[in-house]
mmCIF file of C-alpha atoms in Angstrom:
data_model
loop_
_atom_site.group_PDB
_atom_site.id
_atom_site.type_symbol
_atom_site.label_atom_id
_atom_site.label_comp_id
_atom_site.label_asym_id
_atom_site.label_seq_id
_atom_site.Cartn_x
_atom_site.Cartn_y
_atom_site.Cartn_z
ATOM 1 C CA MET A 1 4.788 -18.915 16.862
ATOM 2 C CA ASN A 2 2.430 -20.380 14.753
ATOM 3 C CA THR A 3 3.401 -21.994 12.346
ATOM 4 C CA GLN A 4 0.510 -23.156 10.694
ATOM 5 C CA PHE A 5 -0.928 -19.808 10.479
ATOM 6 C CA LEU A 6 1.892 -18.369 8.688
ATOM 7 C CA GLU A 7 1.584 -21.455 6.073
ATOM 8 C CA SER A 8 -2.002 -21.021 5.349
ATOM 9 C CA LEU A 9 -1.272 -17.531 4.793
ATOM 10 C CA ALA A 10 1.264 -17.143 2.721
ATOM 11 C CA ALA A 11 0.905 -18.373 -1.359
ATOM 12 C CA ALA A 12 4.130 -19.205 -3.077
ATOM 13 C CA ASN A 13 2.588 -18.192 -6.180
ATOM 14 C CA PRO A 14 -0.341 -15.766 -7.346
ATOM 15 C CA HIS A 15 -3.525 -18.481 -8.597
ATOM 16 C CA PRO A 16 -4.913 -18.652 -12.277
ATOM 17 C CA ASP A 17 -7.605 -17.053 -11.614
ATOM 18 C CA VAL A 18 -7.183 -13.362 -10.284
ATOM 19 C CA HIS A 19 -2.876 -13.738 -11.852
ATOM 20 C CA GLU A 20 -4.060 -11.340 -14.843
ATOM 21 C CA LYS A 21 -6.436 -8.536 -12.123
ATOM 22 C CA LEU A 22 -3.548 -8.432 -9.759
ATOM 23 C CA ARG A 23 -0.324 -8.464 -12.060
ATOM 24 C CA MET A 24 -0.079 -4.362 -12.046
ATOM 25 C CA TYR A 25 0.702 -5.513 -8.257
ATOM 26 C CA GLU A 26 3.054 -8.683 -8.918
ATOM 27 C CA PRO A 27 6.218 -6.126 -9.334
ATOM 28 C CA LEU A 28 5.507 -5.506 -6.099
ATOM 29 C CA ILE A 29 5.772 -8.565 -4.240
ATOM 30 C CA GLY A 30 9.283 -8.425 -2.324
ATOM 31 C CA SER A 31 11.299 -6.546 0.754
ATOM 32 C CA TRP A 32 11.783 -2.877 0.576
ATOM 33 C CA ASP A 33 13.065 0.173 2.531
ATOM 34 C CA PHE A 34 11.455 3.495 2.300
ATOM 35 C CA ASP A 35 11.520 7.005 3.156
ATOM 36 C CA TRP A 36 8.426 8.281 4.342
ATOM 37 C CA VAL A 37 8.020 12.290 3.565
ATOM 38 C CA GLY A 38 5.364 13.782 5.026
ATOM 39 C CA HIS A 39 3.820 17.324 3.841
ATOM 40 C CA ASN A 40 2.002 19.435 6.371
ATOM 41 C CA GLY A 41 -0.582 21.937 5.078
ATOM 42 C CA ASP A 42 2.011 25.340 5.700
ATOM 43 C CA GLY A 43 4.656 23.967 3.447
ATOM 44 C CA THR A 44 7.440 21.993 5.491
ATOM 45 C CA LYS A 45 7.889 18.507 5.300
ATOM 46 C CA TRP A 46 9.392 15.524 8.033
ATOM 47 C CA THR A 47 11.250 12.329 6.705
ATOM 48 C CA VAL A 48 11.089 8.868 8.111
ATOM 49 C CA PRO A 49 12.479 5.252 7.113
ATOM 50 C CA GLY A 50 10.500 2.564 6.573
ATOM 51 C CA GLU A 51 10.100 -0.700 5.734
ATOM 52 C CA TRP A 52 7.492 -2.700 3.386
ATOM 53 C CA PHE A 53 7.268 -6.256 3.087
ATOM 54 C CA PHE A 54 4.513 -7.369 -0.094
ATOM 55 C CA SER A 55 3.524 -11.572 -0.699
ATOM 56 C CA TRP A 56 1.158 -13.669 -2.438
ATOM 57 C CA ILE A 57 -1.681 -15.295 0.102
ATOM 58 C CA LEU A 58 -4.625 -16.936 0.310
ATOM 59 C CA GLU A 59 -3.957 -19.140 -1.612
ATOM 60 C CA GLY A 60 -2.502 -16.820 -4.876
ATOM 61 C CA ARG A 61 -6.364 -15.218 -4.944
ATOM 62 C CA ALA A 62 -5.131 -12.066 -2.855
ATOM 63 C CA ILE A 63 -1.136 -9.474 -2.455
ATOM 64 C CA GLN A 64 -1.123 -8.543 1.301
ATOM 65 C CA ASP A 65 1.782 -5.870 2.441
ATOM 66 C CA ASN A 66 3.690 -5.421 5.650
ATOM 67 C CA TRP A 67 4.196 -1.247 6.247
ATOM 68 C CA ILE A 68 5.678 -0.247 9.192
ATOM 69 C CA CYS A 69 7.058 3.181 9.177
ATOM 70 C CA PRO A 70 9.256 3.721 10.964
ATOM 71 C CA SER A 71 11.191 0.634 10.791
ATOM 72 C CA ILE A 72 11.358 -2.161 13.343
ATOM 73 C CA ALA A 73 14.717 -1.016 13.712
ATOM 74 C CA LEU A 74 14.212 2.249 15.188
ATOM 75 C CA ARG A 75 10.403 1.775 16.775
ATOM 76 C CA SER A 76 11.751 1.488 19.892
ATOM 77 C CA THR A 77 14.221 4.218 19.571
ATOM 78 C CA GLY A 78 12.498 6.941 20.663
ATOM 79 C CA LYS A 79 13.624 8.923 17.563
ATOM 80 C CA TYR A 80 10.466 8.822 15.800
ATOM 81 C CA PRO A 81 6.905 9.294 17.146
ATOM 82 C CA THR A 82 5.245 5.711 16.627
ATOM 83 C CA GLY A 83 3.709 6.139 13.032
ATOM 84 C CA GLN A 84 1.932 3.238 11.486
ATOM 85 C CA TYR A 85 2.257 -0.399 11.300
ATOM 86 C CA GLY A 86 -0.651 -1.478 9.496
ATOM 87 C CA THR A 87 -1.336 -4.132 6.468
ATOM 88 C CA THR A 88 -3.046 -4.120 3.457
ATOM 89 C CA ILE A 89 -4.982 -6.914 1.305
ATOM 90 C CA ARG A 90 -5.265 -6.664 -2.556
ATOM 91 C CA PHE A 91 -8.257 -9.156 -3.820
ATOM 92 C CA TYR A 92 -10.202 -9.107 -6.861
ATOM 93 C CA ASP A 93 -13.991 -8.626 -6.614
ATOM 94 C CA LYS A 94 -15.585 -10.982 -8.986
ATOM 95 C CA GLU A 95 -18.962 -9.079 -8.735
ATOM 96 C CA GLU A 96 -18.156 -6.100 -9.623
ATOM 97 C CA ASP A 97 -15.297 -6.904 -11.613
ATOM 98 C CA CYS A 98 -12.304 -4.563 -9.985
ATOM 99 C CA VAL A 99 -9.372 -5.435 -7.318
ATOM 100 C CA LYS A 100 -10.502 -3.974 -4.021
ATOM 101 C CA VAL A 101 -8.206 -2.861 -1.299
ATOM 102 C CA VAL A 102 -8.451 -2.811 2.463
ATOM 103 C CA TRP A 103 -5.835 -1.054 4.751
ATOM 104 C CA ILE A 104 -5.743 -1.280 8.394
ATOM 105 C CA GLY A 105 -3.536 0.197 10.220
ATOM 106 C CA ALA A 106 -2.827 -0.859 13.696
ATOM 107 C CA ALA A 107 -0.983 1.723 15.216
ATOM 108 C CA ASN A 108 -3.005 4.265 14.503
ATOM 109 C CA PRO A 109 -5.995 2.882 14.386
ATOM 110 C CA GLN A 110 -7.362 3.161 11.317
ATOM 111 C CA VAL A 111 -9.621 1.754 8.245
ATOM 112 C CA ASN A 112 -9.710 2.530 4.500
ATOM 113 C CA LEU A 113 -11.399 0.450 1.536
ATOM 114 C CA PHE A 114 -10.249 1.238 -1.970
ATOM 115 C CA ARG A 115 -11.840 0.772 -5.634
ATOM 116 C CA VAL A 116 -8.587 0.117 -8.065
ATOM 117 C CA THR A 117 -8.492 1.602 -11.363
ATOM 118 C CA PHE A 118 -4.540 1.054 -13.998
ATOM 119 C CA ILE A 119 -3.825 4.375 -15.467
ATOM 120 C CA ASP A 120 -0.290 4.522 -17.649
ATOM 121 C CA ASN A 121 1.189 1.967 -15.516
ATOM 122 C CA GLN A 122 0.039 3.912 -12.159
ATOM 123 C CA ILE A 123 -2.146 2.066 -9.731
ATOM 124 C CA ILE A 124 -4.487 4.297 -8.395
ATOM 125 C CA GLN A 125 -6.181 3.230 -5.282
ATOM 126 C CA GLN A 126 -9.738 5.591 -5.085
ATOM 127 C CA GLU A 127 -11.216 5.353 -1.499
ATOM 128 C CA ILE A 128 -14.718 4.507 -0.457
ATOM 129 C CA ALA A 129 -16.693 6.066 1.852
ATOM 130 C CA ILE A 130 -17.203 4.351 4.843
ATOM 131 C CA GLY A 131 -19.643 5.819 7.683
ATOM 132 C CA GLN A 132 -19.108 9.989 7.612
ATOM 133 C CA GLN A 133 -15.693 11.061 5.976
ATOM 134 C CA SER A 134 -14.747 15.068 5.645
ATOM 135 C CA LYS A 135 -12.108 14.340 3.273
ATOM 136 C CA LEU A 136 -11.137 10.958 1.023
ATOM 137 C CA ALA A 137 -7.884 9.399 0.221
ATOM 138 C CA ARG A 138 -6.629 8.786 -2.856
ATOM 139 C CA TRP A 139 -3.072 6.268 -3.251
ATOM 140 C CA VAL A 140 -1.015 6.471 -6.057
ATOM 141 C CA ILE A 141 1.656 3.821 -6.318
ATOM 142 C CA LYS A 142 3.771 4.579 -10.000
ATOM 143 C CA ASP A 143 7.449 4.588 -11.375
ATOM 144 C CA ILE A 144 7.382 0.987 -10.824
ATOM 145 C CA THR A 145 10.443 -0.985 -11.506
ATOM 146 C CA SER A 146 12.441 -3.732 -10.649
ATOM 147 C CA GLU A 147 13.885 -1.821 -7.736
ATOM 148 C CA SER A 148 12.430 0.881 -6.918
ATOM 149 C CA PHE A 149 8.857 2.613 -7.322
ATOM 150 C CA LYS A 150 7.122 5.881 -5.437
ATOM 151 C CA TRP A 151 3.821 5.772 -3.341
ATOM 152 C CA GLU A 152 1.541 8.811 -2.665
ATOM 153 C CA ALA A 153 -1.142 9.878 -0.462
ATOM 154 C CA TYR A 154 -3.406 12.432 -1.214
ATOM 155 C CA LEU A 155 -6.983 14.120 0.315
ATOM 156 C CA GLY A 156 -10.056 15.435 -1.102
ATOM 157 C CA GLU A 157 -13.692 15.981 -0.689
ATOM 158 C CA ASP A 158 -14.669 14.682 -3.577
ATOM 159 C CA GLU A 159 -13.688 13.815 -7.142
ATOM 160 C CA GLU A 160 -14.195 17.069 -8.610
ATOM 161 C CA THR A 161 -12.278 19.323 -5.704
ATOM 162 C CA GLU A 162 -8.021 19.525 -5.964
ATOM 163 C CA TRP A 163 -6.329 16.390 -4.139
ATOM 164 C CA GLN A 164 -3.617 17.848 -1.096
ATOM 165 C CA LEU A 165 -1.162 15.862 -1.608
ATOM 166 C CA THR A 166 -0.236 14.505 2.004
ATOM 167 C CA GLN A 167 2.787 11.870 1.690
ATOM 168 C CA GLU A 168 4.842 10.183 0.190
ATOM 169 C CA VAL A 169 7.471 7.330 -0.548
ATOM 170 C CA PHE A 170 10.193 6.193 -1.604
ATOM 171 C CA ALA A 171 10.756 2.451 -1.975
ATOM 172 C CA ARG A 172 13.585 0.621 -2.601
ATOM 173 C CA ARG A 173 14.123 -3.013 -2.923
ATOM 174 C CA ARG A 174 16.368 -4.709 -0.698
ATOM 175 C CA LYS A 175 19.803 -5.831 -1.860
ATOM 176 C CA ASN A 176 19.210 -9.406 -0.800
ATOM 177 C CA ASP A 177 15.468 -9.595 -2.066
ATOM 178 C CA HIS A 178 16.362 -11.608 -5.342
#
């Protein structure tokens, strides 16, 4: 393992230049277990257990998470499909005066770029189109407490259309994460 890489990536605290801009994400720092719920167009659902890890990175100028579903312990059991194993980086874009988010899914190749707004204690991540996309994603993090939060994923054609709920995550902080 390249410990120099990990040490240069991780940060113990937020950088004062961006702390205020990323403050809404701060309660998510730590380790979480979750139940992921997928919504099919026909109304059926399925659930998969997963795990999510958040940390300050890059001198505290960004927050990164690793999203693993199914969880590491269940990935090779054959009980669940491959699912997703990916990472997200959240950072403040000074030039546009907004927080941006980049998601990279490695298990099922996927890249999304989002612009963030904070409304009524919710974090709303609205996708910025890259190339030709028929639908855009909106990801919402809400009901954030020190012990739990909810994440919702929607798909829509544009801001004017109705958004379809496609995924939900019900996250619980790990017991040993304090």
